[in-house]
mmCIF file with all atom_site columns, C-alpha atoms in Angstrom:
data_model
loop_
_atom_site.group_PDB
_atom_site.id
_atom_site.type_symbol
_atom_site.label_atom_id
_atom_site.label_alt_id
_atom_site.label_comp_id
_atom_site.label_asym_id
_atom_site.label_entity_id
_atom_site.label_seq_id
_atom_site.pdbx_PDB_ins_code
_atom_site.Cartn_x
_atom_site.Cartn_y
_atom_site.Cartn_z
_atom_site.occupancy
_atom_site.B_iso_or_equiv
_atom_site.pdbx_formal_charge
_atom_site.auth_seq_id
_atom_site.auth_comp_id
_atom_site.auth_asym_id
_atom_site.auth_atom_id
_atom_site.pdbx_PDB_model_num
ATOM 1   C CA . UNK A 1 1   ? 0.000   0.000  0.000   1.00 36.00 ? 1   UNK A CA 1
ATOM 2   C CA . UNK A 1 2   ? 1.318   3.462  -0.869  1.00 46.00 ? 2   UNK A CA 1
ATOM 3   C CA . UNK A 1 3   ? 2.314   5.839  1.897   1.00 49.00 ? 3   UNK A CA 1
ATOM 4   C CA . UNK A 1 4   ? -0.304  8.509  2.637   1.00 57.00 ? 4   UNK A CA 1
ATOM 5   C CA . UNK A 1 5   ? 0.702   11.922 1.305   1.00 77.00 ? 5   UNK A CA 1
ATOM 6   C CA . UNK A 1 6   ? -1.435  14.920 2.193   1.00 81.00 ? 6   UNK A CA 1
ATOM 7   C CA . UNK A 1 7   ? -0.123  16.857 -0.835  1.00 87.00 ? 7   UNK A CA 1
ATOM 8   C CA . UNK A 1 8   ? -1.335  14.265 -3.356  1.00 92.00 ? 8   UNK A CA 1
ATOM 9   C CA . UNK A 1 9   ? -4.785  12.912 -2.602  1.00 91.00 ? 9   UNK A CA 1
ATOM 10  C CA . UNK A 1 10  ? -7.500  10.901 -4.309  1.00 93.00 ? 10  UNK A CA 1
ATOM 11  C CA . UNK A 1 11  ? -11.093 12.004 -3.960  1.00 93.00 ? 11  UNK A CA 1
ATOM 12  C CA . UNK A 1 12  ? -12.078 8.428  -3.074  1.00 93.00 ? 12  UNK A CA 1
ATOM 13  C CA . UNK A 1 13  ? -9.833  8.659  -0.005  1.00 91.00 ? 13  UNK A CA 1
ATOM 14  C CA . UNK A 1 14  ? -11.502 11.793 1.376   1.00 93.00 ? 14  UNK A CA 1
ATOM 15  C CA . UNK A 1 15  ? -14.561 11.991 3.606   1.00 94.00 ? 15  UNK A CA 1
ATOM 16  C CA . UNK A 1 16  ? -17.764 13.030 1.840   1.00 95.00 ? 16  UNK A CA 1
ATOM 17  C CA . UNK A 1 17  ? -19.762 15.442 4.018   1.00 93.00 ? 17  UNK A CA 1
ATOM 18  C CA . UNK A 1 18  ? -23.283 16.842 3.709   1.00 91.00 ? 18  UNK A CA 1
ATOM 19  C CA . UNK A 1 19  ? -23.535 20.549 2.859   1.00 85.00 ? 19  UNK A CA 1
ATOM 20  C CA . UNK A 1 20  ? -25.591 21.640 5.828   1.00 73.00 ? 20  UNK A CA 1
ATOM 21  C CA . UNK A 1 21  ? -23.700 24.796 6.739   1.00 69.00 ? 21  UNK A CA 1
ATOM 22  C CA . UNK A 1 22  ? -26.712 27.147 6.899   1.00 67.00 ? 22  UNK A CA 1
ATOM 23  C CA . UNK A 1 23  ? -25.477 29.028 3.799   1.00 66.00 ? 23  UNK A CA 1
ATOM 24  C CA . UNK A 1 24  ? -28.317 28.111 1.434   1.00 72.00 ? 24  UNK A CA 1
ATOM 25  C CA . UNK A 1 25  ? -27.028 24.798 0.064   1.00 77.00 ? 25  UNK A CA 1
ATOM 26  C CA . UNK A 1 26  ? -29.854 22.288 -0.501  1.00 76.00 ? 26  UNK A CA 1
ATOM 27  C CA . UNK A 1 27  ? -29.177 18.540 -0.988  1.00 83.00 ? 27  UNK A CA 1
ATOM 28  C CA . UNK A 1 28  ? -25.474 18.993 -1.741  1.00 90.00 ? 28  UNK A CA 1
ATOM 29  C CA . UNK A 1 29  ? -22.410 17.254 -0.394  1.00 94.00 ? 29  UNK A CA 1
ATOM 30  C CA . UNK A 1 30  ? -18.701 18.062 -0.515  1.00 95.00 ? 30  UNK A CA 1
ATOM 31  C CA . UNK A 1 31  ? -15.164 16.840 -0.083  1.00 96.00 ? 31  UNK A CA 1
ATOM 32  C CA . UNK A 1 32  ? -12.618 19.138 1.556   1.00 95.00 ? 32  UNK A CA 1
ATOM 33  C CA . UNK A 1 33  ? -9.502  18.687 -0.601  1.00 96.00 ? 33  UNK A CA 1
ATOM 34  C CA . UNK A 1 34  ? -6.918  21.403 0.130   1.00 94.00 ? 34  UNK A CA 1
ATOM 35  C CA . UNK A 1 35  ? -7.650  23.846 2.957   1.00 93.00 ? 35  UNK A CA 1
ATOM 36  C CA . UNK A 1 36  ? -5.980  25.151 6.088   1.00 92.00 ? 36  UNK A CA 1
ATOM 37  C CA . UNK A 1 37  ? -7.475  22.217 8.007   1.00 92.00 ? 37  UNK A CA 1
ATOM 38  C CA . UNK A 1 38  ? -6.368  19.500 5.573   1.00 91.00 ? 38  UNK A CA 1
ATOM 39  C CA . UNK A 1 39  ? -2.890  20.619 4.435   1.00 91.00 ? 39  UNK A CA 1
ATOM 40  C CA . UNK A 1 40  ? -2.194  23.878 6.252   1.00 91.00 ? 40  UNK A CA 1
ATOM 41  C CA . UNK A 1 41  ? -2.874  25.995 3.150   1.00 91.00 ? 41  UNK A CA 1
ATOM 42  C CA . UNK A 1 42  ? -2.302  29.706 3.768   1.00 88.00 ? 42  UNK A CA 1
ATOM 43  C CA . UNK A 1 43  ? -5.072  31.009 1.518   1.00 88.00 ? 43  UNK A CA 1
ATOM 44  C CA . UNK A 1 44  ? -6.265  28.290 -0.846  1.00 91.00 ? 44  UNK A CA 1
ATOM 45  C CA . UNK A 1 45  ? -9.582  26.559 -0.194  1.00 93.00 ? 45  UNK A CA 1
ATOM 46  C CA . UNK A 1 46  ? -10.351 23.792 -2.726  1.00 96.00 ? 46  UNK A CA 1
ATOM 47  C CA . UNK A 1 47  ? -13.512 21.710 -2.397  1.00 96.00 ? 47  UNK A CA 1
ATOM 48  C CA . UNK A 1 48  ? -15.361 19.290 -4.640  1.00 98.00 ? 48  UNK A CA 1
ATOM 49  C CA . UNK A 1 49  ? -19.136 19.634 -4.448  1.00 96.00 ? 49  UNK A CA 1
ATOM 50  C CA . UNK A 1 50  ? -21.865 17.348 -5.732  1.00 96.00 ? 50  UNK A CA 1
ATOM 51  C CA . UNK A 1 51  ? -25.562 18.063 -6.132  1.00 95.00 ? 51  UNK A CA 1
ATOM 52  C CA . UNK A 1 52  ? -28.134 15.487 -7.225  1.00 95.00 ? 52  UNK A CA 1
ATOM 53  C CA . UNK A 1 53  ? -30.765 16.395 -9.815  1.00 96.00 ? 53  UNK A CA 1
ATOM 54  C CA . UNK A 1 54  ? -32.828 19.187 -8.270  1.00 93.00 ? 54  UNK A CA 1
ATOM 55  C CA . UNK A 1 55  ? -30.097 20.232 -5.798  1.00 92.00 ? 55  UNK A CA 1
ATOM 56  C CA . UNK A 1 56  ? -29.458 23.965 -5.515  1.00 89.00 ? 56  UNK A CA 1
ATOM 57  C CA . UNK A 1 57  ? -28.426 26.974 -3.458  1.00 88.00 ? 57  UNK A CA 1
ATOM 58  C CA . UNK A 1 58  ? -30.872 29.630 -2.365  1.00 85.00 ? 58  UNK A CA 1
ATOM 59  C CA . UNK A 1 59  ? -30.158 32.744 -0.348  1.00 82.00 ? 59  UNK A CA 1
ATOM 60  C CA . UNK A 1 60  ? -26.427 32.031 -0.534  1.00 80.00 ? 60  UNK A CA 1
ATOM 61  C CA . UNK A 1 61  ? -24.462 34.858 1.114   1.00 85.00 ? 61  UNK A CA 1
ATOM 62  C CA . UNK A 1 62  ? -22.450 37.282 -0.990  1.00 89.00 ? 62  UNK A CA 1
ATOM 63  C CA . UNK A 1 63  ? -18.704 36.837 -0.425  1.00 87.00 ? 63  UNK A CA 1
ATOM 64  C CA . UNK A 1 64  ? -16.829 40.097 0.106   1.00 87.00 ? 64  UNK A CA 1
ATOM 65  C CA . UNK A 1 65  ? -13.602 38.588 1.427   1.00 87.00 ? 65  UNK A CA 1
ATOM 66  C CA . UNK A 1 66  ? -12.710 36.122 -1.342  1.00 89.00 ? 66  UNK A CA 1
ATOM 67  C CA . UNK A 1 67  ? -12.919 35.448 -5.064  1.00 92.00 ? 67  UNK A CA 1
ATOM 68  C CA . UNK A 1 68  ? -14.354 32.134 -6.165  1.00 94.00 ? 68  UNK A CA 1
ATOM 69  C CA . UNK A 1 69  ? -14.277 29.938 -9.229  1.00 96.00 ? 69  UNK A CA 1
ATOM 70  C CA . UNK A 1 70  ? -16.126 26.768 -10.159 1.00 97.00 ? 70  UNK A CA 1
ATOM 71  C CA . UNK A 1 71  ? -14.973 24.122 -12.612 1.00 98.00 ? 71  UNK A CA 1
ATOM 72  C CA . UNK A 1 72  ? -17.766 21.767 -13.678 1.00 98.00 ? 72  UNK A CA 1
ATOM 73  C CA . UNK A 1 73  ? -16.429 18.201 -13.768 1.00 97.00 ? 73  UNK A CA 1
ATOM 74  C CA . UNK A 1 74  ? -19.656 16.430 -14.731 1.00 96.00 ? 74  UNK A CA 1
ATOM 75  C CA . UNK A 1 75  ? -23.283 17.224 -15.286 1.00 96.00 ? 75  UNK A CA 1
ATOM 76  C CA . UNK A 1 76  ? -24.523 20.719 -16.087 1.00 97.00 ? 76  UNK A CA 1
ATOM 77  C CA . UNK A 1 77  ? -24.800 23.726 -13.793 1.00 97.00 ? 77  UNK A CA 1
ATOM 78  C CA . UNK A 1 78  ? -27.293 26.545 -14.044 1.00 97.00 ? 78  UNK A CA 1
ATOM 79  C CA . UNK A 1 79  ? -25.623 29.509 -12.344 1.00 96.00 ? 79  UNK A CA 1
ATOM 80  C CA . UNK A 1 80  ? -27.048 32.947 -11.607 1.00 95.00 ? 80  UNK A CA 1
ATOM 81  C CA . UNK A 1 81  ? -24.521 35.790 -11.350 1.00 95.00 ? 81  UNK A CA 1
ATOM 82  C CA . UNK A 1 82  ? -26.138 39.016 -10.160 1.00 94.00 ? 82  UNK A CA 1
ATOM 83  C CA . UNK A 1 83  ? -29.448 37.695 -11.523 1.00 91.00 ? 83  UNK A CA 1
ATOM 84  C CA . UNK A 1 84  ? -28.148 36.696 -14.981 1.00 96.00 ? 84  UNK A CA 1
ATOM 85  C CA . UNK A 1 85  ? -28.637 32.989 -15.719 1.00 96.00 ? 85  UNK A CA 1
ATOM 86  C CA . UNK A 1 86  ? -25.940 30.942 -17.478 1.00 97.00 ? 86  UNK A CA 1
ATOM 87  C CA . UNK A 1 87  ? -25.929 27.289 -18.582 1.00 97.00 ? 87  UNK A CA 1
ATOM 88  C CA . UNK A 1 88  ? -22.545 25.765 -17.707 1.00 97.00 ? 88  UNK A CA 1
ATOM 89  C CA . UNK A 1 89  ? -21.703 22.323 -19.141 1.00 97.00 ? 89  UNK A CA 1
ATOM 90  C CA . UNK A 1 90  ? -18.958 20.005 -17.910 1.00 97.00 ? 90  UNK A CA 1
ATOM 91  C CA . UNK A 1 91  ? -15.507 21.265 -18.824 1.00 98.00 ? 91  UNK A CA 1
ATOM 92  C CA . UNK A 1 92  ? -16.405 24.921 -18.129 1.00 98.00 ? 92  UNK A CA 1
ATOM 93  C CA . UNK A 1 93  ? -15.161 27.439 -15.570 1.00 98.00 ? 93  UNK A CA 1
ATOM 94  C CA . UNK A 1 94  ? -17.186 30.111 -13.747 1.00 98.00 ? 94  UNK A CA 1
ATOM 95  C CA . UNK A 1 95  ? -15.506 33.148 -12.134 1.00 97.00 ? 95  UNK A CA 1
ATOM 96  C CA . UNK A 1 96  ? -17.333 34.781 -9.225  1.00 95.00 ? 96  UNK A CA 1
ATOM 97  C CA . UNK A 1 97  ? -15.785 38.108 -8.204  1.00 92.00 ? 97  UNK A CA 1
ATOM 98  C CA . UNK A 1 98  ? -16.232 39.133 -4.598  1.00 89.00 ? 98  UNK A CA 1
ATOM 99  C CA . UNK A 1 99  ? -19.428 41.072 -4.024  1.00 91.00 ? 99  UNK A CA 1
ATOM 100 C CA . UNK A 1 100 ? -21.337 39.095 -6.677  1.00 93.00 ? 100 UNK A CA 1
ATOM 101 C CA . UNK A 1 101 ? -24.709 37.628 -5.780  1.00 94.00 ? 101 UNK A CA 1
ATOM 102 C CA . UNK A 1 102 ? -24.592 34.019 -6.957  1.00 94.00 ? 102 UNK A CA 1
ATOM 103 C CA . UNK A 1 103 ? -26.638 30.853 -6.795  1.00 93.00 ? 103 UNK A CA 1
ATOM 104 C CA . UNK A 1 104 ? -26.493 27.580 -8.670  1.00 94.00 ? 104 UNK A CA 1
ATOM 105 C CA . UNK A 1 105 ? -28.727 24.601 -9.310  1.00 94.00 ? 105 UNK A CA 1
ATOM 106 C CA . UNK A 1 106 ? -28.731 21.249 -11.019 1.00 96.00 ? 106 UNK A CA 1
ATOM 107 C CA . UNK A 1 107 ? -31.513 21.246 -13.603 1.00 93.00 ? 107 UNK A CA 1
ATOM 108 C CA . UNK A 1 108 ? -30.240 18.061 -15.278 1.00 93.00 ? 108 UNK A CA 1
ATOM 109 C CA . UNK A 1 109 ? -31.134 14.433 -14.607 1.00 95.00 ? 109 UNK A CA 1
ATOM 110 C CA . UNK A 1 110 ? -27.592 13.454 -13.559 1.00 96.00 ? 110 UNK A CA 1
ATOM 111 C CA . UNK A 1 111 ? -25.387 14.480 -10.623 1.00 97.00 ? 111 UNK A CA 1
ATOM 112 C CA . UNK A 1 112 ? -23.565 17.798 -10.979 1.00 97.00 ? 112 UNK A CA 1
ATOM 113 C CA . UNK A 1 113 ? -19.986 17.661 -9.685  1.00 97.00 ? 113 UNK A CA 1
ATOM 114 C CA . UNK A 1 114 ? -17.698 20.695 -9.598  1.00 97.00 ? 114 UNK A CA 1
ATOM 115 C CA . UNK A 1 115 ? -14.558 22.107 -8.040  1.00 97.00 ? 115 UNK A CA 1
ATOM 116 C CA . UNK A 1 116 ? -14.875 25.214 -5.882  1.00 96.00 ? 116 UNK A CA 1
ATOM 117 C CA . UNK A 1 117 ? -11.731 27.265 -5.427  1.00 96.00 ? 117 UNK A CA 1
ATOM 118 C CA . UNK A 1 118 ? -11.766 30.214 -3.022  1.00 93.00 ? 118 UNK A CA 1
ATOM 119 C CA . UNK A 1 119 ? -8.936  32.724 -2.686  1.00 89.00 ? 119 UNK A CA 1
ATOM 120 C CA . UNK A 1 120 ? -8.986  35.572 -0.143  1.00 87.00 ? 120 UNK A CA 1
ATOM 121 C CA . UNK A 1 121 ? -8.669  39.132 -1.432  1.00 83.00 ? 121 UNK A CA 1
ATOM 122 C CA . UNK A 1 122 ? -7.316  42.305 0.080   1.00 70.00 ? 122 UNK A CA 1
ATOM 123 C CA . UNK A 1 123 ? -9.455  44.825 1.900   1.00 65.00 ? 123 UNK A CA 1
ATOM 124 C CA . UNK A 1 124 ? -11.101 47.661 0.044   1.00 62.00 ? 124 UNK A CA 1
ATOM 125 C CA . UNK A 1 125 ? -14.144 48.503 -1.987  1.00 63.00 ? 125 UNK A CA 1
ATOM 126 C CA . UNK A 1 126 ? -15.724 45.682 -3.930  1.00 58.00 ? 126 UNK A CA 1
ATOM 127 C CA . UNK A 1 127 ? -15.254 46.216 -7.683  1.00 57.00 ? 127 UNK A CA 1
ATOM 128 C CA . UNK A 1 128 ? -18.416 46.015 -9.825  1.00 56.00 ? 128 UNK A CA 1
ATOM 129 C CA . UNK A 1 129 ? -19.140 42.898 -11.887 1.00 54.00 ? 129 UNK A CA 1
ATOM 130 C CA . UNK A 1 130 ? -18.243 43.605 -15.488 1.00 58.00 ? 130 UNK A CA 1
ATOM 131 C CA . UNK A 1 131 ? -20.482 42.375 -18.311 1.00 56.00 ? 131 UNK A CA 1
ATOM 132 C CA . UNK A 1 132 ? -18.604 39.127 -18.995 1.00 51.00 ? 132 UNK A CA 1
ATOM 133 C CA . UNK A 1 133 ? -20.008 35.860 -20.203 1.00 49.00 ? 133 UNK A CA 1
ATOM 134 C CA . UNK A 1 134 ? -19.675 32.335 -18.921 1.00 46.00 ? 134 UNK A CA 1
#
């Protein structure tokens, strides 16, 4: 058996946890991959999330202290960024600047699995969301 290395991990070796953090996640679960708690990361927070068909977020808080990106591994995500809806298939990235109202849902009939990467940002005024596309 290979020696355990906290810097190189397999998702199958990590604990799957329910997303019941009171932040608007409904029916989701996650794996904590690289965070301060798992590897002593200074700023990086990398999770894998999974939502079954019909899973979603609602009333998710706006993040003012970090930027966030999603990478859809499988399934299809419907994401709302400041009220604008985007269809995001597997193999796509989503950038969520701090201060952006965002929610996502799984409108497909298969599980939606995606990476979530959070990186803290400096203090200061939140820049406006520019008219980009997903």
